[in-house]
mmCIF file of C-alpha atoms in Angstrom:
data_model
loop_
_atom_site.group_PDB
_atom_site.id
_atom_site.type_symbol
_atom_site.label_atom_id
_atom_site.label_comp_id
_atom_site.label_asym_id
_atom_site.label_seq_id
_atom_site.Cartn_x
_atom_site.Cartn_y
_atom_site.Cartn_z
ATOM 1 C CA UNK A 1 60.847 66.525 105.119
ATOM 2 C CA UNK A 2 62.832 69.719 104.580
ATOM 3 C CA UNK A 3 65.002 69.306 101.547
ATOM 4 C CA UNK A 4 66.754 70.805 98.567
ATOM 5 C CA UNK A 5 66.411 68.669 95.453
ATOM 6 C CA UNK A 6 68.722 68.867 92.486
ATOM 7 C CA UNK A 7 68.296 67.178 89.116
ATOM 8 C CA UNK A 8 69.971 65.550 87.381
ATOM 9 C CA UNK A 9 72.424 64.053 89.879
ATOM 10 C CA UNK A 10 74.727 62.892 87.122
ATOM 11 C CA UNK A 11 75.003 64.069 83.548
ATOM 12 C CA UNK A 12 77.438 63.556 80.712
ATOM 13 C CA UNK A 13 76.947 65.923 77.808
ATOM 14 C CA UNK A 14 78.823 67.393 74.878
ATOM 15 C CA UNK A 15 80.201 70.842 74.244
ATOM 16 C CA UNK A 16 77.575 73.341 73.164
ATOM 17 C CA UNK A 17 74.469 71.360 74.073
ATOM 18 C CA UNK A 18 72.340 73.555 76.317
ATOM 19 C CA UNK A 19 71.407 72.065 79.648
ATOM 20 C CA UNK A 20 69.569 73.033 82.799
ATOM 21 C CA UNK A 21 70.195 71.781 86.308
ATOM 22 C CA UNK A 22 67.113 72.219 88.431
ATOM 23 C CA UNK A 23 67.030 73.100 92.114
ATOM 24 C CA UNK A 24 63.913 73.089 94.244
ATOM 25 C CA UNK A 25 63.428 73.686 97.983
ATOM 26 C CA UNK A 26 60.353 73.090 100.114
ATOM 27 C CA UNK A 27 61.218 75.328 103.058
ATOM 28 C CA UNK A 28 59.956 78.660 101.709
ATOM 29 C CA UNK A 29 63.500 80.027 101.877
ATOM 30 C CA UNK A 30 64.186 83.431 100.405
ATOM 31 C CA UNK A 31 67.871 82.833 99.681
ATOM 32 C CA UNK A 32 69.089 80.324 97.106
ATOM 33 C CA UNK A 33 72.518 79.890 95.617
ATOM 34 C CA UNK A 34 74.591 77.796 93.230
ATOM 35 C CA UNK A 35 78.168 76.624 93.773
ATOM 36 C CA UNK A 36 80.680 74.561 91.925
ATOM 37 C CA UNK A 37 83.340 72.418 93.537
ATOM 38 C CA UNK A 38 86.569 71.537 91.776
ATOM 39 C CA UNK A 39 89.672 69.688 93.022
ATOM 40 C CA UNK A 40 92.268 72.158 94.205
ATOM 41 C CA UNK A 41 89.871 75.100 93.915
ATOM 42 C CA UNK A 42 87.269 74.122 96.473
ATOM 43 C CA UNK A 43 83.787 75.547 96.489
ATOM 44 C CA UNK A 44 83.008 78.726 94.577
ATOM 45 C CA UNK A 45 79.761 80.614 94.340
ATOM 46 C CA UNK A 46 78.248 80.994 90.865
ATOM 47 C CA UNK A 47 75.003 82.936 91.373
ATOM 48 C CA UNK A 48 72.675 83.665 94.226
ATOM 49 C CA UNK A 49 69.163 84.986 94.700
ATOM 50 C CA UNK A 50 67.718 86.916 97.613
ATOM 51 C CA UNK A 51 64.134 86.417 96.510
ATOM 52 C CA UNK A 52 61.863 86.016 93.498
ATOM 53 C CA UNK A 53 63.135 87.956 90.486
ATOM 54 C CA UNK A 54 66.271 89.026 92.403
ATOM 55 C CA UNK A 55 69.524 87.397 91.280
ATOM 56 C CA UNK A 56 73.165 88.405 91.472
ATOM 57 C CA UNK A 57 76.551 87.175 90.352
ATOM 58 C CA UNK A 58 78.849 85.292 92.652
ATOM 59 C CA UNK A 59 82.537 84.590 92.245
ATOM 60 C CA UNK A 60 82.428 82.629 88.958
ATOM 61 C CA UNK A 61 79.287 83.498 86.951
ATOM 62 C CA UNK A 62 80.787 83.301 83.448
ATOM 63 C CA UNK A 63 79.054 80.759 81.226
ATOM 64 C CA UNK A 64 76.031 80.383 83.494
ATOM 65 C CA UNK A 65 72.556 81.861 83.749
ATOM 66 C CA UNK A 66 69.938 81.583 86.457
ATOM 67 C CA UNK A 67 66.351 82.590 86.961
ATOM 68 C CA UNK A 68 64.090 82.894 89.989
ATOM 69 C CA UNK A 69 60.520 83.026 88.768
ATOM 70 C CA UNK A 70 59.161 81.126 91.767
ATOM 71 C CA UNK A 71 60.402 81.119 95.320
ATOM 72 C CA UNK A 72 60.964 77.380 95.450
ATOM 73 C CA UNK A 73 62.928 76.961 92.190
ATOM 74 C CA UNK A 74 66.337 78.244 91.114
ATOM 75 C CA UNK A 75 67.514 76.543 87.923
ATOM 76 C CA UNK A 76 71.084 76.817 86.661
ATOM 77 C CA UNK A 77 71.355 77.131 82.901
ATOM 78 C CA UNK A 78 74.421 76.363 80.829
ATOM 79 C CA UNK A 79 73.607 77.833 77.408
ATOM 80 C CA UNK A 80 76.687 76.445 75.682
ATOM 81 C CA UNK A 81 78.579 74.127 78.025
ATOM 82 C CA UNK A 82 82.316 73.778 77.674
ATOM 83 C CA UNK A 83 84.706 71.201 79.168
ATOM 84 C CA UNK A 84 85.886 73.694 81.811
ATOM 85 C CA UNK A 85 82.377 73.537 83.250
ATOM 86 C CA UNK A 86 82.904 69.909 84.165
ATOM 87 C CA UNK A 87 82.392 70.033 87.896
ATOM 88 C CA UNK A 88 80.333 69.052 90.917
ATOM 89 C CA UNK A 89 77.494 71.521 91.394
ATOM 90 C CA UNK A 90 75.615 72.250 94.586
ATOM 91 C CA UNK A 91 72.487 74.254 95.189
ATOM 92 C CA UNK A 92 71.681 75.605 98.647
ATOM 93 C CA UNK A 93 68.965 77.600 100.314
ATOM 94 C CA UNK A 94 68.453 79.445 103.588
ATOM 95 C CA UNK A 95 66.261 81.980 105.265
ATOM 96 C CA UNK A 96 67.598 85.208 103.758
ATOM 97 C CA UNK A 97 71.388 85.305 103.661
ATOM 98 C CA UNK A 98 72.429 84.574 107.214
ATOM 99 C CA UNK A 99 70.423 81.539 108.152
ATOM 100 C CA UNK A 100 71.454 77.885 108.209
ATOM 101 C CA UNK A 101 72.339 76.690 104.721
ATOM 102 C CA UNK A 102 70.607 73.596 103.360
ATOM 103 C CA UNK A 103 72.440 71.919 100.498
ATOM 104 C CA UNK A 104 71.226 69.711 97.724
ATOM 105 C CA UNK A 105 72.965 66.388 97.147
ATOM 106 C CA UNK A 106 75.032 67.716 94.272
ATOM 107 C CA UNK A 107 75.013 67.281 90.512
ATOM 108 C CA UNK A 108 78.072 65.858 88.828
ATOM 109 C CA UNK A 109 78.359 67.278 85.337
ATOM 110 C CA UNK A 110 80.814 66.138 82.690
ATOM 111 C CA UNK A 111 81.145 68.102 79.456
ATOM 112 C CA UNK A 112 83.009 66.276 76.695
ATOM 113 C CA UNK B 1 90.521 90.005 96.598
ATOM 114 C CA UNK B 2 88.686 88.635 99.599
ATOM 115 C CA UNK B 3 90.468 85.678 101.107
ATOM 116 C CA UNK B 4 89.558 82.865 103.431
ATOM 117 C CA UNK B 5 92.328 80.724 104.836
ATOM 118 C CA UNK B 6 91.902 77.492 106.708
ATOM 119 C CA UNK B 7 94.400 75.490 108.686
ATOM 120 C CA UNK B 8 95.473 72.812 108.834
ATOM 121 C CA UNK B 9 94.800 71.371 105.383
ATOM 122 C CA UNK B 10 94.951 67.834 106.709
ATOM 123 C CA UNK B 11 94.581 66.545 110.220
ATOM 124 C CA UNK B 12 94.863 63.025 111.582
ATOM 125 C CA UNK B 13 93.804 62.339 115.138
ATOM 126 C CA UNK B 14 93.259 59.415 117.440
ATOM 127 C CA UNK B 15 89.779 58.726 118.699
ATOM 128 C CA UNK B 16 89.036 60.826 121.766
ATOM 129 C CA UNK B 17 91.401 63.682 120.931
ATOM 130 C CA UNK B 18 90.382 67.338 121.005
ATOM 131 C CA UNK B 19 90.400 68.836 117.496
ATOM 132 C CA UNK B 20 90.757 72.474 116.455
ATOM 133 C CA UNK B 21 90.332 73.786 112.916
ATOM 134 C CA UNK B 22 91.027 77.428 112.182
ATOM 135 C CA UNK B 23 89.640 79.919 109.680
ATOM 136 C CA UNK B 24 90.941 83.424 109.030
ATOM 137 C CA UNK B 25 89.540 85.999 106.663
ATOM 138 C CA UNK B 26 90.766 89.275 105.286
ATOM 139 C CA UNK B 27 87.966 91.849 105.586
ATOM 140 C CA UNK B 28 84.781 92.473 107.497
ATOM 141 C CA UNK B 29 82.071 89.871 107.193
ATOM 142 C CA UNK B 30 78.400 89.625 108.007
ATOM 143 C CA UNK B 31 78.426 85.912 108.834
ATOM 144 C CA UNK B 32 80.563 82.798 108.838
ATOM 145 C CA UNK B 33 79.422 79.230 108.233
ATOM 146 C CA UNK B 34 81.091 75.977 109.183
ATOM 147 C CA UNK B 35 80.216 73.137 106.834
ATOM 148 C CA UNK B 36 80.908 69.417 106.900
ATOM 149 C CA UNK B 37 81.382 67.369 103.756
ATOM 150 C CA UNK B 38 81.382 63.602 104.118
ATOM 151 C CA UNK B 39 83.246 61.237 101.777
ATOM 152 C CA UNK B 40 80.005 60.653 99.857
ATOM 153 C CA UNK B 41 80.069 64.332 98.914
ATOM 154 C CA UNK B 42 77.016 65.683 100.704
ATOM 155 C CA UNK B 43 77.407 68.995 102.535
ATOM 156 C CA UNK B 44 75.819 69.746 105.887
ATOM 157 C CA UNK B 45 75.754 73.074 107.679
ATOM 158 C CA UNK B 46 77.126 72.831 111.203
ATOM 159 C CA UNK B 47 77.028 76.421 112.407
ATOM 160 C CA UNK B 48 76.312 79.945 111.295
ATOM 161 C CA UNK B 49 78.038 82.624 113.375
ATOM 162 C CA UNK B 50 78.134 86.382 113.349
ATOM 163 C CA UNK B 51 79.585 86.775 116.841
ATOM 164 C CA UNK B 52 80.521 84.850 119.972
ATOM 165 C CA UNK B 53 80.279 81.121 120.358
ATOM 166 C CA UNK B 54 77.902 78.279 119.541
ATOM 167 C CA UNK B 55 77.803 74.696 120.764
ATOM 168 C CA UNK B 56 76.051 71.653 119.409
ATOM 169 C CA UNK B 57 76.835 68.341 121.033
ATOM 170 C CA UNK B 58 80.590 67.785 120.793
ATOM 171 C CA UNK B 59 81.069 70.645 118.353
ATOM 172 C CA UNK B 60 81.917 74.192 119.373
ATOM 173 C CA UNK B 61 82.398 77.133 117.040
ATOM 174 C CA UNK B 62 83.808 80.501 118.023
ATOM 175 C CA UNK B 63 84.390 83.708 116.152
ATOM 176 C CA UNK B 64 86.477 86.769 116.991
ATOM 177 C CA UNK B 65 85.311 89.613 114.786
ATOM 178 C CA UNK B 66 88.160 91.965 115.710
ATOM 179 C CA UNK B 67 90.808 89.376 114.915
ATOM 180 C CA UNK B 68 88.917 88.099 111.833
ATOM 181 C CA UNK B 69 89.258 84.542 112.997
ATOM 182 C CA UNK B 70 87.010 81.587 113.730
ATOM 183 C CA UNK B 71 87.690 78.152 115.183
ATOM 184 C CA UNK B 72 85.801 74.895 115.067
ATOM 185 C CA UNK B 73 86.474 72.527 117.953
ATOM 186 C CA UNK B 74 85.516 68.876 118.222
ATOM 187 C CA UNK B 75 85.697 67.363 121.672
ATOM 188 C CA UNK B 76 86.146 63.607 122.190
ATOM 189 C CA UNK B 77 86.613 63.010 118.464
ATOM 190 C CA UNK B 78 85.207 59.860 116.895
ATOM 191 C CA UNK B 79 85.901 58.080 113.584
ATOM 192 C CA UNK B 80 82.484 59.198 112.345
ATOM 193 C CA UNK B 81 83.772 62.804 112.561
ATOM 194 C CA UNK B 82 86.102 62.007 109.657
ATOM 195 C CA UNK B 83 85.127 64.449 106.919
ATOM 196 C CA UNK B 84 86.198 67.657 105.230
ATOM 197 C CA UNK B 85 85.351 70.773 107.232
ATOM 198 C CA UNK B 86 84.886 73.984 105.294
ATOM 199 C CA UNK B 87 84.463 77.534 106.482
ATOM 200 C CA UNK B 88 82.490 79.933 104.342
ATOM 201 C CA UNK B 89 82.150 83.655 104.862
ATOM 202 C CA UNK B 90 79.728 86.292 103.673
ATOM 203 C CA UNK B 91 81.767 89.389 102.960
ATOM 204 C CA UNK B 92 80.324 92.813 103.609
ATOM 205 C CA UNK B 93 76.996 93.755 105.046
ATOM 206 C CA UNK B 94 74.897 94.514 101.998
ATOM 207 C CA UNK B 95 75.854 91.728 99.704
ATOM 208 C CA UNK B 96 75.812 87.985 99.699
ATOM 209 C CA UNK B 97 79.169 87.253 98.164
ATOM 210 C CA UNK B 98 80.179 83.961 99.761
ATOM 211 C CA UNK B 99 83.768 82.760 99.722
ATOM 212 C CA UNK B 100 85.067 79.457 100.953
ATOM 213 C CA UNK B 101 88.152 78.153 102.642
ATOM 214 C CA UNK B 102 89.964 75.279 100.973
ATOM 215 C CA UNK B 103 88.748 72.846 103.606
ATOM 216 C CA UNK B 104 90.397 70.734 106.309
ATOM 217 C CA UNK B 105 90.416 66.996 105.775
ATOM 218 C CA UNK B 106 90.027 65.331 109.176
ATOM 219 C CA UNK B 107 90.707 61.645 109.727
ATOM 220 C CA UNK B 108 89.987 60.206 113.148
ATOM 221 C CA UNK B 109 91.502 56.792 113.749
ATOM 222 C CA UNK B 110 90.015 54.293 116.208
#
């Protein structure tokens, strides 16, 4: 089954404790991307990747890092989380940048 | 700053009604996506458009590149269509900067 898998789905953490949200797709998609969704602000793109070892900043990259060492994985790293990073995070993938987007189920992160 | 505007913000319809949701954007784009987000939070891609019109079942999406405008139509609406509909655009032709509309919350009553 074609899918994008995010982990963890839910996480409560404390300020400054490094965390990684993993994203994996099994469709051999070149394009992967991370978004956050906040009430009143909607969805915003954090980082995206066109292929292995190719990443670029989206609309709100501050406080986040990503890596794309393998085609299937695109982890989102919060080196020092802060409460303003409390949000619902989505990962998505597609064939290059103009194909149908496949979204993960979302990861709800709370930073205390 | 690139902008994506959706209207209406909220829409309530009776079952069977024809629904139109609009999306306007400010500069040239390479593609536009229509997404559906159900109350549980999951997001599903409905359409990806770069020109013209696409149809899938009761859903129709159109885009007018010159007018920088896209519409999503739902024919014979049903309560299961109740969701938030979001348009997302890829600005420019050599980048992948994606911006989103604020979403349209659709409620279809039986």
